[in-house]
Short mmCIF file of C-alpha atoms in Angstrom, two decimals:
data_model
loop_
_atom_site.label_atom_id
_atom_site.label_comp_id
_atom_site.label_asym_id
_atom_site.label_seq_id
_atom_site.Cartn_x
_atom_site.Cartn_y
_atom_site.Cartn_z
CA MET U 1 25.58 32.14 -4.20
CA SER U 2 28.08 31.65 -1.39
CA THR U 3 31.44 30.01 -1.93
CA PRO U 4 31.80 26.43 -0.62
CA ARG U 5 33.90 26.30 2.49
CA GLY U 6 35.46 22.94 1.59
CA ASP U 7 35.53 19.47 3.09
CA ALA U 8 37.94 20.46 5.86
CA GLU U 9 35.32 22.72 7.45
CA ASP U 10 32.45 20.22 7.31
CA ARG U 11 32.53 18.51 10.70
CA LEU U 12 31.21 15.24 12.05
CA GLY U 13 30.36 15.90 15.66
CA THR U 14 31.28 13.43 18.40
CA PRO U 15 28.76 10.58 18.15
CA VAL U 16 26.79 8.51 20.63
CA VAL U 17 27.81 4.86 20.20
CA THR U 18 25.26 2.01 20.35
CA PRO U 19 26.11 -1.71 19.92
CA LEU U 20 24.15 -3.39 17.12
CA GLY U 21 25.22 -7.00 17.65
CA SER U 22 27.19 -9.45 15.57
CA PHE U 23 26.53 -10.19 11.88
CA GLY U 24 28.37 -13.14 10.40
CA GLY U 25 30.98 -12.82 13.11
CA ILE U 26 31.46 -9.07 12.57
CA ARG U 27 30.50 -6.93 15.56
CA TYR U 28 28.73 -3.71 14.49
CA VAL U 29 28.09 -0.43 16.26
CA GLN U 30 25.92 2.57 15.41
CA TYR U 31 27.27 6.11 15.58
CA ASP U 32 24.70 8.92 15.95
CA GLY U 33 25.93 12.47 15.73
CA VAL U 34 25.57 15.83 13.99
CA PHE U 35 27.12 16.81 10.66
CA GLU U 36 27.56 20.53 10.11
CA GLY U 37 29.15 22.76 7.53
CA GLU U 38 28.27 24.66 4.39
CA THR U 39 27.32 23.69 0.85
CA SER U 40 27.56 26.00 -2.15
CA THR U 41 24.21 27.57 -1.19
CA GLY U 42 24.20 27.75 2.59
CA ARG U 43 25.01 26.39 6.04
CA PHE U 44 23.54 23.26 7.56
CA ARG U 45 23.44 21.28 10.80
CA VAL U 46 21.85 17.84 10.39
CA PRO U 47 21.89 14.42 12.10
CA TYR U 48 23.94 11.53 10.76
CA ARG U 49 23.92 7.81 11.55
CA ILE U 50 26.73 5.43 10.66
CA SER U 51 26.56 1.65 11.09
CA ALA U 52 30.04 0.14 10.89
CA PRO U 53 32.17 -2.70 12.22
CA ALA U 54 33.37 -1.98 15.77
CA ASP U 55 36.81 -2.87 14.43
CA PRO U 56 37.13 -0.58 11.36
CA GLN U 57 39.57 -3.04 9.79
CA ARG U 58 36.69 -5.52 9.38
CA ASN U 59 34.91 -3.36 6.81
CA ASN U 60 35.02 -4.32 3.11
CA GLY U 61 36.16 -0.86 2.06
CA THR U 62 32.70 0.20 0.85
CA VAL U 63 30.31 2.77 2.31
CA VAL U 64 26.65 2.80 1.28
CA VAL U 65 25.24 6.31 1.76
CA GLU U 66 21.46 6.69 2.07
CA PRO U 67 19.43 9.90 2.24
CA PRO U 68 16.37 9.13 4.42
CA HIS U 69 12.84 8.81 2.98
CA PHE U 70 10.36 11.42 4.24
CA VAL U 71 8.18 8.72 5.87
CA VAL U 72 10.21 5.50 6.23
CA GLY U 73 13.63 7.00 6.99
CA LEU U 74 16.49 4.59 6.22
CA GLY U 75 14.29 2.08 4.42
CA ALA U 76 16.95 0.82 1.99
CA LEU U 77 18.86 -0.40 5.05
CA ASN U 78 16.01 -1.51 7.29
CA VAL U 79 13.39 -2.75 4.81
CA TYR U 80 14.87 -3.62 1.41
CA LEU U 81 18.58 -4.50 1.52
CA ARG U 82 18.44 -5.14 5.29
CA ARG U 83 21.09 -5.12 7.95
CA ASP U 84 21.93 -8.81 7.97
CA PHE U 85 22.51 -8.78 4.21
CA LEU U 86 24.84 -5.75 4.26
CA PHE U 87 26.63 -6.27 7.54
CA ARG U 88 27.56 -9.92 7.06
CA GLN U 89 29.57 -8.75 4.07
CA GLY U 90 31.29 -5.89 5.88
CA PHE U 91 29.53 -2.93 4.25
CA VAL U 92 29.38 0.38 6.13
CA HIS U 93 26.01 2.14 5.95
CA ALA U 94 25.73 5.89 6.47
CA GLY U 95 22.59 8.02 6.57
CA VAL U 96 22.43 11.82 6.76
CA GLY U 97 19.67 14.42 6.95
CA TRP U 98 19.31 16.35 3.67
CA SER U 99 15.94 18.07 4.06
CA THR U 100 13.79 19.42 6.89
CA LEU U 101 10.69 17.65 5.50
CA GLY U 102 9.53 14.79 7.75
CA ASN U 103 11.99 11.96 8.33
CA ARG U 104 14.32 13.23 5.61
CA ILE U 105 16.11 14.97 8.47
CA LEU U 106 16.89 11.42 9.74
CA ASP U 107 16.04 12.11 13.39
CA PRO U 108 13.52 14.93 13.99
CA SER U 109 14.18 14.78 17.76
CA VAL U 110 17.73 16.13 17.43
CA PRO U 111 17.71 19.77 18.60
CA GLY U 112 19.26 22.66 16.70
CA THR U 113 19.10 21.17 13.22
CA PHE U 114 18.73 23.52 10.24
CA ILE U 115 19.32 23.83 6.50
CA GLU U 116 19.78 27.33 5.09
CA GLY U 117 20.72 26.53 1.47
CA GLY U 118 19.26 24.42 -1.28
CA PHE U 119 15.67 25.07 -2.35
CA GLU U 120 12.19 25.13 -0.85
CA GLU U 121 9.75 22.22 -1.06
CA ALA U 122 6.37 22.15 0.72
CA GLY U 123 7.57 24.99 2.96
CA GLU U 124 10.71 23.08 4.02
CA ARG U 125 14.38 23.24 2.96
CA VAL U 126 16.08 20.70 0.71
CA ASP U 127 19.83 20.68 0.02
CA ASP U 128 21.02 17.68 -2.01
CA GLU U 129 24.65 18.79 -1.73
CA ILE U 130 24.68 17.80 1.94
CA ILE U 131 24.63 14.17 0.74
CA THR U 132 27.78 14.54 -1.36
CA ASP U 133 29.50 16.68 1.29
CA PHE U 134 28.80 13.91 3.80
CA ALA U 135 30.18 11.27 1.45
CA ARG U 136 33.38 13.23 0.95
CA ALA U 137 33.72 13.73 4.69
CA LEU U 138 33.49 9.96 5.18
CA SER U 139 36.21 9.18 2.64
CA SER U 140 38.62 12.03 3.44
CA ARG U 141 41.85 10.83 5.01
CA SER U 142 41.81 13.77 7.41
CA SER U 143 38.15 13.37 8.31
CA ASP U 144 36.71 12.78 11.77
CA ALA U 145 35.06 9.71 10.21
CA ARG U 146 38.26 7.73 9.68
CA PRO U 147 38.30 6.19 13.21
CA LEU U 148 34.62 5.25 12.77
CA VAL U 149 34.51 3.74 9.28
CA GLY U 150 38.13 2.84 8.55
CA LYS U 151 39.62 2.99 5.06
CA VAL U 152 37.11 3.81 2.31
CA HIS U 153 37.88 2.60 -1.21
CA ARG U 154 34.39 2.89 -2.73
CA GLN U 155 31.21 4.81 -2.02
CA TYR U 156 27.71 4.06 -3.27
CA VAL U 157 24.50 6.01 -2.79
CA THR U 158 21.00 4.54 -2.73
CA GLY U 159 17.46 5.67 -2.02
CA PHE U 160 13.93 4.62 -2.93
CA SER U 161 10.94 6.55 -4.24
CA ASP U 162 11.06 9.94 -2.43
CA SER U 163 14.71 9.43 -1.44
CA SER U 164 15.76 8.37 -4.97
CA TYR U 165 15.14 11.79 -6.49
CA PRO U 166 18.08 13.62 -4.84
CA LEU U 167 20.37 10.92 -6.24
CA LEU U 168 19.41 11.66 -9.82
CA ARG U 169 19.40 15.40 -9.21
CA LEU U 170 23.00 15.07 -8.00
CA VAL U 171 23.86 13.17 -11.18
CA ARG U 172 22.17 15.87 -13.27
CA SER U 173 23.96 18.72 -11.45
CA GLY U 174 27.37 17.04 -11.64
CA HIS U 175 27.75 16.89 -7.85
CA ALA U 176 27.69 13.06 -7.80
CA GLU U 177 30.84 12.95 -9.92
CA GLY U 178 33.86 12.08 -7.79
CA ALA U 179 31.69 11.42 -4.74
CA PHE U 180 30.04 8.11 -5.68
CA ASP U 181 31.24 5.11 -7.67
CA LEU U 182 27.72 3.68 -7.95
CA VAL U 183 24.33 5.40 -7.89
CA LEU U 184 21.48 2.97 -7.09
CA PRO U 185 18.01 4.54 -7.27
CA ILE U 186 15.09 2.24 -6.41
CA THR U 187 11.49 2.70 -7.63
CA THR U 188 12.25 6.01 -9.30
CA GLU U 189 10.99 7.86 -12.35
CA GLY U 190 11.02 11.17 -14.19
CA PHE U 191 14.74 11.63 -14.92
CA ASP U 192 17.01 10.69 -17.85
CA PRO U 193 20.34 9.64 -16.32
CA GLN U 194 21.59 8.21 -19.61
CA ALA U 195 21.63 11.74 -21.02
CA ASP U 196 23.68 12.87 -18.02
CA ILE U 197 26.20 10.07 -18.57
CA THR U 198 26.60 10.80 -22.27
CA ALA U 199 26.94 14.52 -21.52
CA GLY U 200 29.85 13.75 -19.19
CA ARG U 201 28.15 14.97 -16.02
CA TYR U 202 28.76 11.63 -14.29
CA LYS U 203 31.46 9.06 -15.02
CA GLY U 204 30.52 6.42 -12.45
CA LYS U 205 27.94 3.67 -12.74
CA ILE U 206 24.15 3.89 -12.41
CA LEU U 207 21.96 0.87 -11.70
CA ILE U 208 18.19 1.29 -11.27
CA VAL U 209 15.69 -1.28 -9.95
CA ASN U 210 12.01 -0.51 -10.50
CA SER U 211 8.66 -2.15 -9.90
CA GLU U 212 6.13 -2.60 -12.68
CA ALA U 213 4.15 0.29 -11.17
CA ASP U 214 6.88 2.87 -11.80
CA ASP U 215 7.00 4.91 -14.99
CA ALA U 216 9.96 3.74 -17.08
CA THR U 217 9.86 6.72 -19.44
CA ASN U 218 13.42 8.11 -19.74
CA LEU U 219 14.82 5.10 -17.83
CA THR U 220 14.57 2.16 -20.24
CA ASP U 221 18.08 1.29 -21.41
CA ARG U 222 18.66 2.80 -24.87
CA GLY U 223 22.13 1.26 -25.24
CA VAL U 224 23.86 4.66 -25.26
CA ALA U 225 25.83 4.08 -22.03
CA SER U 226 26.11 0.31 -21.71
CA LYS U 227 29.42 0.46 -19.83
CA ARG U 228 27.89 2.59 -17.07
CA TYR U 229 24.11 2.08 -17.03
CA ARG U 230 21.66 -0.70 -16.15
CA PHE U 231 17.89 -0.63 -15.66
CA TYR U 232 15.81 -3.52 -14.30
CA VAL U 233 12.06 -3.84 -13.84
CA VAL U 234 10.22 -6.66 -12.04
CA ALA U 235 6.93 -7.74 -13.64
CA GLY U 236 3.93 -7.90 -11.29
CA SER U 237 5.59 -6.00 -8.45
CA PRO U 238 4.07 -2.91 -6.77
CA HIS U 239 5.76 0.34 -5.80
CA ILE U 240 5.60 -0.71 -2.13
CA PRO U 241 5.98 -4.50 -1.69
CA ASP U 242 5.00 -6.56 1.33
CA PRO U 243 8.05 -6.41 3.66
CA LEU U 244 7.08 -9.80 5.21
CA ASP U 245 9.03 -10.12 8.47
CA VAL U 246 10.51 -6.62 8.50
CA PRO U 247 8.89 -3.91 10.68
CA LEU U 248 7.56 -1.21 8.36
CA ASP U 249 6.01 1.72 10.15
CA VAL U 250 4.10 3.37 7.32
CA PRO U 251 0.41 4.27 7.07
CA PHE U 252 -0.18 1.83 4.20
CA PRO U 253 -1.76 -1.66 4.42
CA VAL U 254 1.06 -3.42 2.60
CA ARG U 255 1.02 -6.73 4.49
CA ARG U 256 -0.96 -9.44 2.67
CA SER U 257 -1.12 -7.13 -0.36
CA THR U 258 0.76 -9.34 -2.88
CA PRO U 259 3.60 -11.89 -2.85
CA ALA U 260 5.18 -10.25 -5.92
CA SER U 261 8.20 -8.14 -4.95
CA PHE U 262 11.23 -6.47 -6.53
CA VAL U 263 13.31 -7.01 -3.35
CA PRO U 264 15.01 -10.31 -4.36
CA ALA U 265 16.07 -8.71 -7.65
CA LEU U 266 17.26 -5.59 -5.83
CA ARG U 267 19.51 -7.56 -3.53
CA VAL U 268 21.22 -9.52 -6.30
CA HIS U 269 21.54 -6.44 -8.54
CA PHE U 270 23.14 -4.55 -5.65
CA LEU U 271 25.89 -7.18 -5.43
CA GLN U 272 26.24 -7.23 -9.21
CA GLY U 273 26.72 -3.46 -9.09
CA HIS U 274 29.32 -3.96 -6.36
CA ASP U 275 31.26 -6.38 -8.59
CA TRP U 276 30.84 -3.99 -11.52
CA VAL U 277 32.66 -1.31 -9.54
CA ARG U 278 35.29 -3.58 -7.94
CA LYS U 279 36.09 -5.95 -10.77
CA GLY U 280 34.57 -4.44 -13.89
CA SER U 281 32.24 -7.45 -14.16
CA PRO U 282 29.19 -6.24 -16.11
CA PRO U 283 25.75 -7.04 -14.65
CA PRO U 284 23.12 -8.85 -16.75
CA THR U 285 21.63 -6.99 -19.68
CA SER U 286 19.01 -4.40 -18.70
CA THR U 287 15.37 -5.51 -18.71
CA GLN U 288 12.11 -3.83 -19.69
CA LEU U 289 8.43 -4.67 -20.00
CA ARG U 290 7.31 -5.63 -23.48
CA THR U 291 5.06 -2.95 -24.95
CA GLU U 292 2.96 -2.25 -28.02
CA GLY U 293 2.59 1.47 -28.44
CA ASP U 294 1.91 2.85 -24.97
CA SER U 295 0.45 -0.42 -23.64
CA ILE U 296 2.19 -3.21 -21.71
CA VAL U 297 1.95 -6.60 -23.43
CA ARG U 298 0.49 -9.24 -21.12
CA ASP U 299 0.36 -13.01 -21.17
CA ALA U 300 -2.80 -15.16 -21.10
CA ASN U 301 -3.00 -14.70 -17.30
CA GLY U 302 -2.83 -10.92 -17.50
CA ASN U 303 0.78 -10.61 -16.29
CA ALA U 304 3.36 -8.29 -17.85
CA ILE U 305 5.98 -9.90 -20.08
CA THR U 306 9.64 -9.10 -19.41
CA GLU U 307 12.35 -8.88 -22.03
CA ASP U 308 15.92 -7.67 -22.11
CA ARG U 309 17.12 -4.58 -23.96
CA THR U 310 17.47 -6.59 -27.19
CA GLY U 311 13.87 -7.87 -27.05
CA ARG U 312 14.75 -11.39 -25.87
CA LEU U 313 12.33 -12.88 -23.34
CA VAL U 314 13.80 -13.24 -19.85
CA PRO U 315 12.51 -15.21 -16.84
CA ARG U 316 10.05 -13.66 -14.41
CA LEU U 317 9.34 -14.57 -10.80
CA PRO U 318 8.47 -18.31 -10.84
CA PHE U 319 4.90 -17.89 -9.57
CA VAL U 320 4.32 -15.27 -12.28
CA GLU U 321 5.75 -17.60 -14.94
CA LEU U 322 3.47 -20.45 -13.79
CA GLY U 323 0.40 -18.21 -13.86
CA GLU U 324 -0.59 -18.85 -10.24
CA ALA U 325 -2.59 -15.59 -10.31
CA ARG U 326 -2.88 -12.25 -12.03
CA TYR U 327 -0.50 -9.93 -10.17
CA ILE U 328 -1.70 -6.35 -10.20
CA ALA U 329 0.96 -3.67 -9.94
CA GLY U 330 0.12 -0.39 -8.25
CA PHE U 331 1.26 1.85 -5.43
CA ILE U 332 0.60 -1.08 -3.10
CA GLY U 333 -0.51 -3.83 -5.48
CA SER U 334 -2.81 -6.84 -5.27
CA TYR U 335 -3.64 -10.09 -7.07
CA ASP U 336 -6.68 -12.06 -8.20
CA THR U 337 -7.70 -15.20 -10.13
CA VAL U 338 -5.65 -17.47 -7.87
CA ARG U 339 -5.34 -20.96 -9.33
CA THR U 340 -4.95 -24.30 -7.60
CA VAL U 341 -2.40 -26.97 -8.50
CA GLN U 342 -5.03 -28.78 -10.55
CA GLN U 343 -6.16 -25.60 -12.34
CA LEU U 344 -2.54 -24.99 -13.27
CA GLY U 345 -2.52 -28.41 -14.94
CA PHE U 346 -0.37 -30.35 -12.47
CA SER U 347 -1.24 -33.88 -11.38
CA SER U 348 0.11 -33.38 -7.86
CA HIS U 349 1.72 -30.88 -5.51
CA ARG U 350 5.02 -32.66 -6.09
CA ALA U 351 4.75 -32.05 -9.83
CA TYR U 352 3.92 -28.41 -9.12
CA THR U 353 6.91 -27.88 -6.82
CA LYS U 354 9.21 -29.44 -9.41
CA ALA U 355 7.95 -27.02 -12.05
CA PHE U 356 8.26 -24.14 -9.55
CA ALA U 357 11.87 -25.14 -8.83
CA ASP U 358 12.62 -25.27 -12.57
CA LYS U 359 11.26 -21.74 -13.12
CA LEU U 360 13.12 -20.51 -10.05
CA ARG U 361 16.35 -22.02 -11.37
CA ASP U 362 15.86 -20.12 -14.63
CA TYR U 363 15.30 -16.90 -12.66
CA GLN U 364 18.46 -17.47 -10.65
CA ARG U 365 20.58 -18.37 -13.66
CA ALA U 366 19.45 -15.18 -15.35
CA GLY U 367 20.92 -13.25 -12.40
CA PHE U 368 17.66 -12.03 -10.86
CA ILE U 369 17.79 -13.67 -7.40
CA LEU U 370 20.45 -14.72 -4.89
CA PRO U 371 20.83 -18.40 -3.90
CA GLN U 372 19.58 -17.81 -0.32
CA ASP U 373 16.56 -15.85 -1.47
CA ALA U 374 15.86 -18.58 -4.04
CA ALA U 375 16.08 -21.21 -1.31
CA ASP U 376 13.54 -19.31 0.82
CA MET U 377 11.20 -18.97 -2.17
CA ARG U 378 11.47 -22.68 -2.93
CA ARG U 379 10.72 -23.59 0.70
CA ARG U 380 7.63 -21.34 0.71
CA ALA U 381 6.29 -23.16 -2.35
CA LYS U 382 6.46 -26.47 -0.42
CA LEU U 383 5.10 -25.33 2.96
CA CYS U 384 1.42 -26.20 2.79
CA PRO U 385 0.50 -29.00 0.34
CA PRO U 386 -1.58 -28.91 -1.76
CA SER U 387 -1.39 -25.09 -1.71
CA THR U 388 0.72 -23.22 -4.22
CA PHE U 389 3.15 -20.44 -3.27
CA THR U 390 0.43 -17.84 -3.84
CA GLU U 391 -2.26 -19.81 -2.02
CA THR U 392 0.05 -20.20 0.98
CA TYR U 393 0.62 -16.45 0.99
CA ARG U 394 -3.13 -15.86 0.91
CA ASP U 395 -4.34 -18.59 3.28
CA HIS U 396 -1.39 -19.26 5.61
CA TYR U 397 0.32 -15.90 5.87
CA THR U 398 2.02 -16.50 9.24
CA GLN U 399 3.55 -19.74 8.02
CA PHE U 400 4.54 -18.06 4.75
CA VAL U 401 6.35 -15.22 6.53
CA THR U 402 8.14 -17.41 9.08
CA ILE U 403 8.75 -20.24 6.56
CA GLN U 404 7.12 -22.80 8.86
CA PRO U 405 5.23 -25.83 7.47
CA CYS U 406 1.48 -25.88 7.96
CA THR U 407 0.12 -28.31 10.53
CA ALA U 408 -1.65 -31.38 9.25
CA ARG U 409 -5.27 -30.72 8.33
#
C-alpha cells in the first residue's frame, strides 16, 4: 500500500466556468475541471463539477458533496433535492468522479481520466477515498477551491442507491471521520452504520431516507446512537419514484408509475439534518414499518403502516392515509384499487379535500414534508373535481405535473 501524498498535492485543475442563472436572487455558476492526486492506494485523475454562488460570499458555508450514480449521475442534485431547493438557500454542490464504471466518473467525455487505486468492480476501478480527498480539498484554506466555493464551515455527503454505498463504506473504513459533518444516504441497504458509530469509526451524524422497497435490515434505529443517527422510511414509495417535472434520463418507465414518493420527506429531512449539524436541533424520531415476524403489517387497504422507533403510529402521505388506492412498493412501484370520492365515504369533493388537508397537516406537523411541498400536494388534490389526488395522477397526468386545473367537462 502506498503512502498518501496529502491534501497539498491533490490538485483542482483550472475549471471551465458556465453561468447557471439566478436562484432566489443568488447568481450561480458551474465549475467543471479535473481533480488529480493520490489516495492511500493509488493515483487518480477524475472530473469534478462544482455549482456555487458567483460571489463566494453568498454561500451559506455548507458544501454538499455527491458521488455520481452509475446511470443517473448527479441525481441527488438534479432529480431529488433539486437545484432550486439547494441554491435558493446558498448551498454549494460538488460532484466528483470516484469510479470508472459508467457515469460514476461524472463526465465520461473528459479525456485522460484514470483511477489506479481502490478495488475492482465489474472490470472497472473504484476508489471511495477520492470522495473524501475531494471534500478535504474543498475545505482546505490553502486549496485551489477557496476562490470558487468561499469559506466552508460544514460538509455533507449524499448519494442514492448505487451512489449511497461508497458513503457507508467510508463510514465503515473511518475515512468519513473529519471529512463530513453529515452523511445522507438515500434508498440504501446492506450496511450497519449504527455499529460504526458505536465503535467510534465516525463521530458525525448519519441520516438515512429509504423507500418502502428498500431492505431496512441493519438500518432500523435501535436507539444505540440517538444523538447521531436517524432512519426514515416512507410507506408506499418505490425505490425509483416518478420525478414528475424533472428530466430523468434512465431506461426505466417511471413516469405515471405511482404518485407515492419519498422525495418530499427527503427534502425536509435534509434541512432537519442541516439544523442538527448547525444548531444541535434533533430531527424527528426515526420511523420504521410495522412488522410481525418478517412480514410488514398492512392496513385494510393493503398499505404499510408506519410507526416511530418507540412503536407509536405516525402519519403517512395523506393519500395513503385516506386509502385512495393500494400503493405497491417495488423497484419502480405501482398502485391499484383506486377509489372515488364516494367510495372513500365522502359526500362531496369539498369534503374530501378538507379531509385530505387535515391528513396533510398531520404529515407536516410530524416533520415529514416542507410547507411548499405540502402546498403543492394540497393544490393537486383540488385540481380536477370530482377526482381525488390519485385519480388526477392517473387520468390527468399533465395537469397533475404542471399543477394546472382541469378544463370544464
